[in-house]
């Protein structure tokens, strides 16, 4: 009887533990917004933002919290002073001024949305586009004599990628005063950041044809050696196919065909001149460039080089 009673108690305990475990599996973290409410206001441009969300599935937010901007799975990314090193780094942002949002959204449409098929944007835009009054890159400069001092510095930038969002600048009165050159610089930066976000999330991987078109097994003693093998990512002995693929993508969206075809010394680590024989001594880079460009055209109807040309005003 005692054995039977103990068995009943043991089974009951197991049932209770199992029940608790199932309940715990359904819990979600508190105070975390998993979705956002649109529209955020009753302005004329709010319906435009709603329509963009319906088309592309990405939230354009001109009202957002610090958590929306700075939270990532690996930590809080708001710039803070590193007490140990006495240095600063990171990106500081603030929500857009409501009076500037309509012009800012129009600028984003002309600089990003109109350059891609809707299906591509719907699949590859990050969850959030944060419309900002400022996007400041925070960095440190050092003074060593007569006394060691660190100084916090700020550089205003058009856009930046962080985890599940893109910070976008010019949500202020300057949006109406941008010169043609500044608009081109904004277009260039925004598209570069867009592809950085795609690359960082590993959403478009190198094709088999691309990976098989170069020697990744041997090391590269210099950048010139890497170029001779068709590798354009910055040489650090070895280069991975993914890093190289991303470098080709960024070369096309950042530079015009004229930039890529001009002669640049083969010790230069930028993408400028990669299609010229000075860097492309064996003609392999040009073949691999075509593989990447055609891959995006054939699979996504996106001509990366057309974006780079447009960013250069062509």
GROMACS .gro file of C-alpha atoms in nm:
model
  314
    1UNK     CA    1   0.000   0.000   0.000
    2UNK     CA    2   0.285   0.232   0.091
    3UNK     CA    3   0.453   0.163  -0.241
    4UNK     CA    4   0.125   0.236  -0.422
    5UNK     CA    5   0.081   0.564  -0.231
    6UNK     CA    6   0.437   0.674  -0.308
    7UNK     CA    7   0.380   0.596  -0.676
    8UNK     CA    8   0.064   0.811  -0.680
    9UNK     CA    9   0.253   1.101  -0.517
   10UNK     CA   10   0.541   1.067  -0.765
   11UNK     CA   11   0.308   1.070  -1.065
   12UNK     CA   12   0.124   1.373  -0.930
   13UNK     CA   13   0.454   1.558  -0.881
   14UNK     CA   14   0.562   1.479  -1.238
   15UNK     CA   15   0.227   1.604  -1.369
   16UNK     CA   16   0.263   1.931  -1.178
   17UNK     CA   17   0.620   1.984  -1.305
   18UNK     CA   18   0.513   1.904  -1.662
   19UNK     CA   19   0.220   2.147  -1.637
   20UNK     CA   20   0.448   2.424  -1.512
   21UNK     CA   21   0.697   2.360  -1.792
   22UNK     CA   22   0.427   2.390  -2.059
   23UNK     CA   23   0.301   2.714  -1.908
   24UNK     CA   24   0.653   2.858  -1.902
   25UNK     CA   25   0.699   2.780  -2.271
   26UNK     CA   26   0.410   3.009  -2.361
   27UNK     CA   27   0.545   3.311  -2.169
   28UNK     CA   28   0.674   3.607  -2.366
   29UNK     CA   29   0.903   3.887  -2.242
   30UNK     CA   30   0.714   4.178  -2.085
   31UNK     CA   31   0.729   4.540  -2.204
   32UNK     CA   32   0.844   4.447  -2.556
   33UNK     CA   33   0.653   4.576  -2.856
   34UNK     CA   34   0.635   4.304  -3.117
   35UNK     CA   35   0.422   4.513  -3.351
   36UNK     CA   36   0.369   4.884  -3.411
   37UNK     CA   37   0.052   5.080  -3.458
   38UNK     CA   38   0.002   5.270  -3.781
   39UNK     CA   39  -0.090   5.542  -3.847
   40UNK     CA   40   0.106   5.726  -3.578
   41UNK     CA   41  -0.090   6.046  -3.632
   42UNK     CA   42  -0.360   6.206  -3.842
   43UNK     CA   43  -0.141   6.401  -4.082
   44UNK     CA   44  -0.182   6.379  -4.459
   45UNK     CA   45   0.144   6.183  -4.489
   46UNK     CA   46   0.033   5.918  -4.239
   47UNK     CA   47  -0.179   5.743  -4.501
   48UNK     CA   48   0.122   5.741  -4.734
   49UNK     CA   49   0.323   5.565  -4.463
   50UNK     CA   50   0.039   5.316  -4.409
   51UNK     CA   51   0.032   5.243  -4.782
   52UNK     CA   52   0.407   5.182  -4.784
   53UNK     CA   53   0.366   4.939  -4.495
   54UNK     CA   54   0.091   4.752  -4.683
   55UNK     CA   55   0.314   4.732  -4.991
   56UNK     CA   56   0.653   4.656  -4.835
   57UNK     CA   57   0.576   4.525  -4.484
   58UNK     CA   58   0.830   4.756  -4.318
   59UNK     CA   59   0.730   5.009  -4.052
   60UNK     CA   60   0.827   5.372  -4.119
   61UNK     CA   61   0.825   5.525  -3.771
   62UNK     CA   62   0.865   5.895  -3.692
   63UNK     CA   63   0.771   5.826  -3.331
   64UNK     CA   64   0.988   5.562  -3.167
   65UNK     CA   65   1.147   5.472  -2.835
   66UNK     CA   66   1.510   5.423  -2.738
   67UNK     CA   67   1.441   5.050  -2.732
   68UNK     CA   68   1.323   5.062  -3.093
   69UNK     CA   69   1.647   5.233  -3.189
   70UNK     CA   70   1.912   5.076  -2.967
   71UNK     CA   71   1.806   4.729  -2.854
   72UNK     CA   72   1.976   4.428  -3.017
   73UNK     CA   73   2.007   4.065  -2.903
   74UNK     CA   74   2.371   4.130  -2.813
   75UNK     CA   75   2.316   4.444  -2.609
   76UNK     CA   76   2.206   4.807  -2.591
   77UNK     CA   77   2.374   5.004  -2.871
   78UNK     CA   78   2.328   5.365  -2.762
   79UNK     CA   79   2.667   5.541  -2.752
   80UNK     CA   80   2.811   5.557  -2.400
   81UNK     CA   81   3.150   5.649  -2.261
   82UNK     CA   82   3.375   5.347  -2.225
   83UNK     CA   83   3.523   5.423  -1.883
   84UNK     CA   84   3.810   5.178  -1.922
   85UNK     CA   85   3.935   5.324  -2.249
   86UNK     CA   86   3.785   5.672  -2.216
   87UNK     CA   87   3.640   5.643  -2.565
   88UNK     CA   88   3.310   5.681  -2.744
   89UNK     CA   89   3.157   5.491  -3.034
   90UNK     CA   90   2.817   5.421  -3.184
   91UNK     CA   91   2.526   5.600  -3.349
   92UNK     CA   92   2.306   5.855  -3.174
   93UNK     CA   93   1.957   5.920  -3.316
   94UNK     CA   94   1.642   6.118  -3.238
   95UNK     CA   95   1.289   6.100  -3.388
   96UNK     CA   96   1.203   6.321  -3.686
   97UNK     CA   97   1.026   6.653  -3.655
   98UNK     CA   98   0.667   6.599  -3.764
   99UNK     CA   99   0.676   6.906  -3.988
  100UNK     CA  100   0.956   6.749  -4.197
  101UNK     CA  101   0.823   6.393  -4.229
  102UNK     CA  102   0.627   6.442  -4.552
  103UNK     CA  103   0.933   6.573  -4.738
  104UNK     CA  104   1.155   6.310  -4.576
  105UNK     CA  105   0.925   6.026  -4.686
  106UNK     CA  106   0.918   6.165  -5.040
  107UNK     CA  107   1.300   6.176  -5.041
  108UNK     CA  108   1.315   5.813  -4.927
  109UNK     CA  109   1.070   5.710  -5.196
  110UNK     CA  110   1.277   5.874  -5.470
  111UNK     CA  111   1.611   5.753  -5.329
  112UNK     CA  112   1.517   5.394  -5.242
  113UNK     CA  113   1.168   5.263  -5.313
  114UNK     CA  114   1.153   5.362  -5.680
  115UNK     CA  115   1.481   5.178  -5.753
  116UNK     CA  116   1.355   4.826  -5.675
  117UNK     CA  117   1.061   4.599  -5.753
  118UNK     CA  118   0.807   4.593  -5.470
  119UNK     CA  119   0.862   4.219  -5.415
  120UNK     CA  120   1.233   4.275  -5.351
  121UNK     CA  121   1.167   4.548  -5.095
  122UNK     CA  122   0.898   4.344  -4.924
  123UNK     CA  123   1.136   4.053  -4.880
  124UNK     CA  124   1.457   4.237  -4.789
  125UNK     CA  125   1.375   4.562  -4.612
  126UNK     CA  126   1.439   4.537  -4.237
  127UNK     CA  127   1.147   4.548  -3.995
  128UNK     CA  128   1.175   4.922  -3.928
  129UNK     CA  129   1.279   5.239  -4.105
  130UNK     CA  130   1.331   5.496  -3.830
  131UNK     CA  131   1.271   5.849  -3.954
  132UNK     CA  132   1.522   6.061  -3.765
  133UNK     CA  133   1.588   6.425  -3.688
  134UNK     CA  134   1.955   6.330  -3.653
  135UNK     CA  135   2.179   6.033  -3.722
  136UNK     CA  136   2.512   6.109  -3.557
  137UNK     CA  137   2.818   5.886  -3.574
  138UNK     CA  138   2.997   5.918  -3.240
  139UNK     CA  139   3.370   5.860  -3.234
  140UNK     CA  140   3.679   5.944  -3.030
  141UNK     CA  141   3.995   6.135  -3.111
  142UNK     CA  142   4.301   6.113  -2.891
  143UNK     CA  143   4.551   6.375  -2.775
  144UNK     CA  144   4.870   6.223  -2.635
  145UNK     CA  145   5.081   6.527  -2.548
  146UNK     CA  146   5.135   6.713  -2.327
  147UNK     CA  147   4.854   6.525  -2.148
  148UNK     CA  148   4.658   6.223  -2.265
  149UNK     CA  149   4.301   6.334  -2.340
  150UNK     CA  150   4.011   6.174  -2.526
  151UNK     CA  151   3.757   6.387  -2.710
  152UNK     CA  152   3.405   6.295  -2.812
  153UNK     CA  153   3.333   6.384  -3.175
  154UNK     CA  154   3.016   6.383  -3.385
  155UNK     CA  155   2.979   6.327  -3.757
  156UNK     CA  156   2.636   6.366  -3.914
  157UNK     CA  157   2.556   6.086  -4.160
  158UNK     CA  158   2.258   6.024  -4.391
  159UNK     CA  159   2.176   5.668  -4.279
  160UNK     CA  160   2.295   5.369  -4.078
  161UNK     CA  161   2.193   5.006  -4.027
  162UNK     CA  162   2.141   4.848  -3.684
  163UNK     CA  163   2.000   4.497  -3.628
  164UNK     CA  164   1.635   4.519  -3.746
  165UNK     CA  165   1.619   4.881  -3.856
  166UNK     CA  166   1.769   5.151  -4.073
  167UNK     CA  167   1.817   5.497  -3.922
  168UNK     CA  168   1.736   5.761  -4.185
  169UNK     CA  169   1.837   6.127  -4.144
  170UNK     CA  170   1.692   6.459  -4.264
  171UNK     CA  171   1.371   6.453  -4.063
  172UNK     CA  172   1.421   6.823  -4.000
  173UNK     CA  173   1.415   7.156  -4.181
  174UNK     CA  174   1.730   7.077  -4.380
  175UNK     CA  175   1.537   6.827  -4.595
  176UNK     CA  176   1.392   7.118  -4.794
  177UNK     CA  177   1.737   7.272  -4.846
  178UNK     CA  178   1.934   6.976  -4.980
  179UNK     CA  179   2.142   7.045  -5.289
  180UNK     CA  180   2.147   6.810  -5.587
  181UNK     CA  181   2.487   6.680  -5.471
  182UNK     CA  182   2.356   6.619  -5.118
  183UNK     CA  183   2.056   6.429  -5.255
  184UNK     CA  184   2.291   6.206  -5.456
  185UNK     CA  185   2.504   6.147  -5.147
  186UNK     CA  186   2.190   6.054  -4.954
  187UNK     CA  187   2.078   5.813  -5.228
  188UNK     CA  188   2.423   5.652  -5.236
  189UNK     CA  189   2.444   5.610  -4.860
  190UNK     CA  190   2.088   5.484  -4.815
  191UNK     CA  191   2.130   5.212  -5.078
  192UNK     CA  192   2.468   5.111  -4.939
  193UNK     CA  193   2.314   5.078  -4.593
  194UNK     CA  194   2.022   4.880  -4.735
  195UNK     CA  195   2.259   4.623  -4.882
  196UNK     CA  196   2.473   4.624  -4.569
  197UNK     CA  197   2.159   4.523  -4.380
  198UNK     CA  198   2.087   4.245  -4.630
  199UNK     CA  199   2.446   4.124  -4.609
  200UNK     CA  200   2.464   4.139  -4.229
  201UNK     CA  201   2.144   3.937  -4.201
  202UNK     CA  202   2.282   3.680  -4.446
  203UNK     CA  203   1.971   3.699  -4.662
  204UNK     CA  204   2.134   3.667  -5.007
  205UNK     CA  205   2.421   3.419  -5.012
  206UNK     CA  206   2.685   3.364  -5.283
  207UNK     CA  207   2.572   3.153  -5.576
  208UNK     CA  208   2.741   2.820  -5.645
  209UNK     CA  209   2.870   2.957  -5.975
  210UNK     CA  210   3.033   3.248  -5.792
  211UNK     CA  211   3.192   3.028  -5.525
  212UNK     CA  212   3.334   2.793  -5.789
  213UNK     CA  213   3.477   3.075  -5.999
  214UNK     CA  214   3.777   3.158  -5.779
  215UNK     CA  215   4.044   3.001  -5.560
  216UNK     CA  216   3.956   3.051  -5.193
  217UNK     CA  217   4.182   2.776  -5.062
  218UNK     CA  218   4.519   2.949  -5.088
  219UNK     CA  219   4.628   3.254  -4.892
  220UNK     CA  220   4.690   3.599  -5.039
  221UNK     CA  221   5.018   3.763  -4.947
  222UNK     CA  222   4.911   4.101  -5.092
  223UNK     CA  223   4.603   4.272  -5.225
  224UNK     CA  224   4.751   4.248  -5.575
  225UNK     CA  225   4.765   3.870  -5.541
  226UNK     CA  226   4.400   3.864  -5.433
  227UNK     CA  227   4.301   4.076  -5.734
  228UNK     CA  228   4.487   3.843  -5.969
  229UNK     CA  229   4.268   3.558  -5.840
  230UNK     CA  230   3.946   3.757  -5.884
  231UNK     CA  231   3.906   3.833  -5.512
  232UNK     CA  232   3.819   4.193  -5.424
  233UNK     CA  233   3.742   4.184  -5.052
  234UNK     CA  234   4.025   4.338  -4.850
  235UNK     CA  235   4.302   4.081  -4.834
  236UNK     CA  236   4.395   3.944  -4.493
  237UNK     CA  237   4.564   3.621  -4.606
  238UNK     CA  238   4.230   3.446  -4.663
  239UNK     CA  239   3.898   3.572  -4.800
  240UNK     CA  240   3.565   3.393  -4.766
  241UNK     CA  241   3.317   3.360  -5.054
  242UNK     CA  242   3.056   3.550  -4.851
  243UNK     CA  243   3.287   3.843  -4.779
  244UNK     CA  244   3.386   3.852  -5.144
  245UNK     CA  245   3.027   3.833  -5.271
  246UNK     CA  246   2.931   4.121  -5.041
  247UNK     CA  247   3.227   4.322  -5.168
  248UNK     CA  248   3.110   4.281  -5.529
  249UNK     CA  249   2.758   4.387  -5.432
  250UNK     CA  250   2.881   4.695  -5.248
  251UNK     CA  251   3.114   4.787  -5.536
  252UNK     CA  252   2.821   4.799  -5.777
  253UNK     CA  253   2.581   4.997  -5.558
  254UNK     CA  254   2.854   5.240  -5.447
  255UNK     CA  255   3.041   5.323  -5.769
  256UNK     CA  256   2.960   5.390  -6.132
  257UNK     CA  257   3.084   5.173  -6.418
  258UNK     CA  258   3.326   5.454  -6.504
  259UNK     CA  259   3.466   5.438  -6.149
  260UNK     CA  260   3.509   5.061  -6.173
  261UNK     CA  261   3.680   5.078  -6.514
  262UNK     CA  262   3.937   5.351  -6.449
  263UNK     CA  263   4.298   5.258  -6.377
  264UNK     CA  264   4.383   5.243  -6.006
  265UNK     CA  265   4.701   5.098  -5.853
  266UNK     CA  266   4.667   4.737  -5.744
  267UNK     CA  267   4.779   4.817  -5.390
  268UNK     CA  268   4.461   5.020  -5.343
  269UNK     CA  269   4.202   4.828  -5.141
  270UNK     CA  270   3.894   5.020  -5.253
  271UNK     CA  271   3.661   4.891  -5.525
  272UNK     CA  272   3.763   5.170  -5.762
  273UNK     CA  273   3.926   5.029  -6.075
  274UNK     CA  274   3.847   4.663  -6.016
  275UNK     CA  275   3.739   4.612  -6.378
  276UNK     CA  276   4.053   4.771  -6.520
  277UNK     CA  277   4.349   4.552  -6.614
  278UNK     CA  278   4.568   4.732  -6.360
  279UNK     CA  279   4.384   4.548  -6.083
  280UNK     CA  280   4.215   4.277  -6.290
  281UNK     CA  281   4.540   4.145  -6.433
  282UNK     CA  282   4.391   3.807  -6.534
  283UNK     CA  283   4.042   3.925  -6.632
  284UNK     CA  284   3.882   3.713  -6.357
  285UNK     CA  285   3.726   4.005  -6.169
  286UNK     CA  286   3.530   4.113  -6.475
  287UNK     CA  287   3.388   3.761  -6.518
  288UNK     CA  288   3.289   3.737  -6.151
  289UNK     CA  289   3.141   4.089  -6.160
  290UNK     CA  290   2.915   3.969  -6.443
  291UNK     CA  291   2.812   3.661  -6.241
  292UNK     CA  292   2.696   3.876  -5.948
  293UNK     CA  293   2.531   4.144  -6.160
  294UNK     CA  294   2.342   3.889  -6.372
  295UNK     CA  295   2.239   3.692  -6.062
  296UNK     CA  296   2.052   3.993  -5.922
  297UNK     CA  297   1.903   4.083  -6.261
  298UNK     CA  298   1.783   3.730  -6.333
  299UNK     CA  299   1.655   3.647  -5.984
  300UNK     CA  300   1.529   3.981  -5.855
  301UNK     CA  301   1.506   4.212  -6.158
  302UNK     CA  302   1.751   4.441  -5.978
  303UNK     CA  303   2.047   4.588  -6.167
  304UNK     CA  304   2.295   4.674  -5.892
  305UNK     CA  305   2.513   4.873  -6.127
  306UNK     CA  306   2.225   5.092  -6.234
  307UNK     CA  307   2.193   5.194  -5.867
  308UNK     CA  308   2.564   5.277  -5.846
  309UNK     CA  309   2.541   5.479  -6.167
  310UNK     CA  310   2.243   5.671  -6.034
  311UNK     CA  311   2.423   5.741  -5.708
  312UNK     CA  312   2.693   5.907  -5.916
  313UNK     CA  313   2.442   6.119  -6.101
  314UNK     CA  314   2.445   5.911  -6.420
   0.00000   0.00000   0.00000
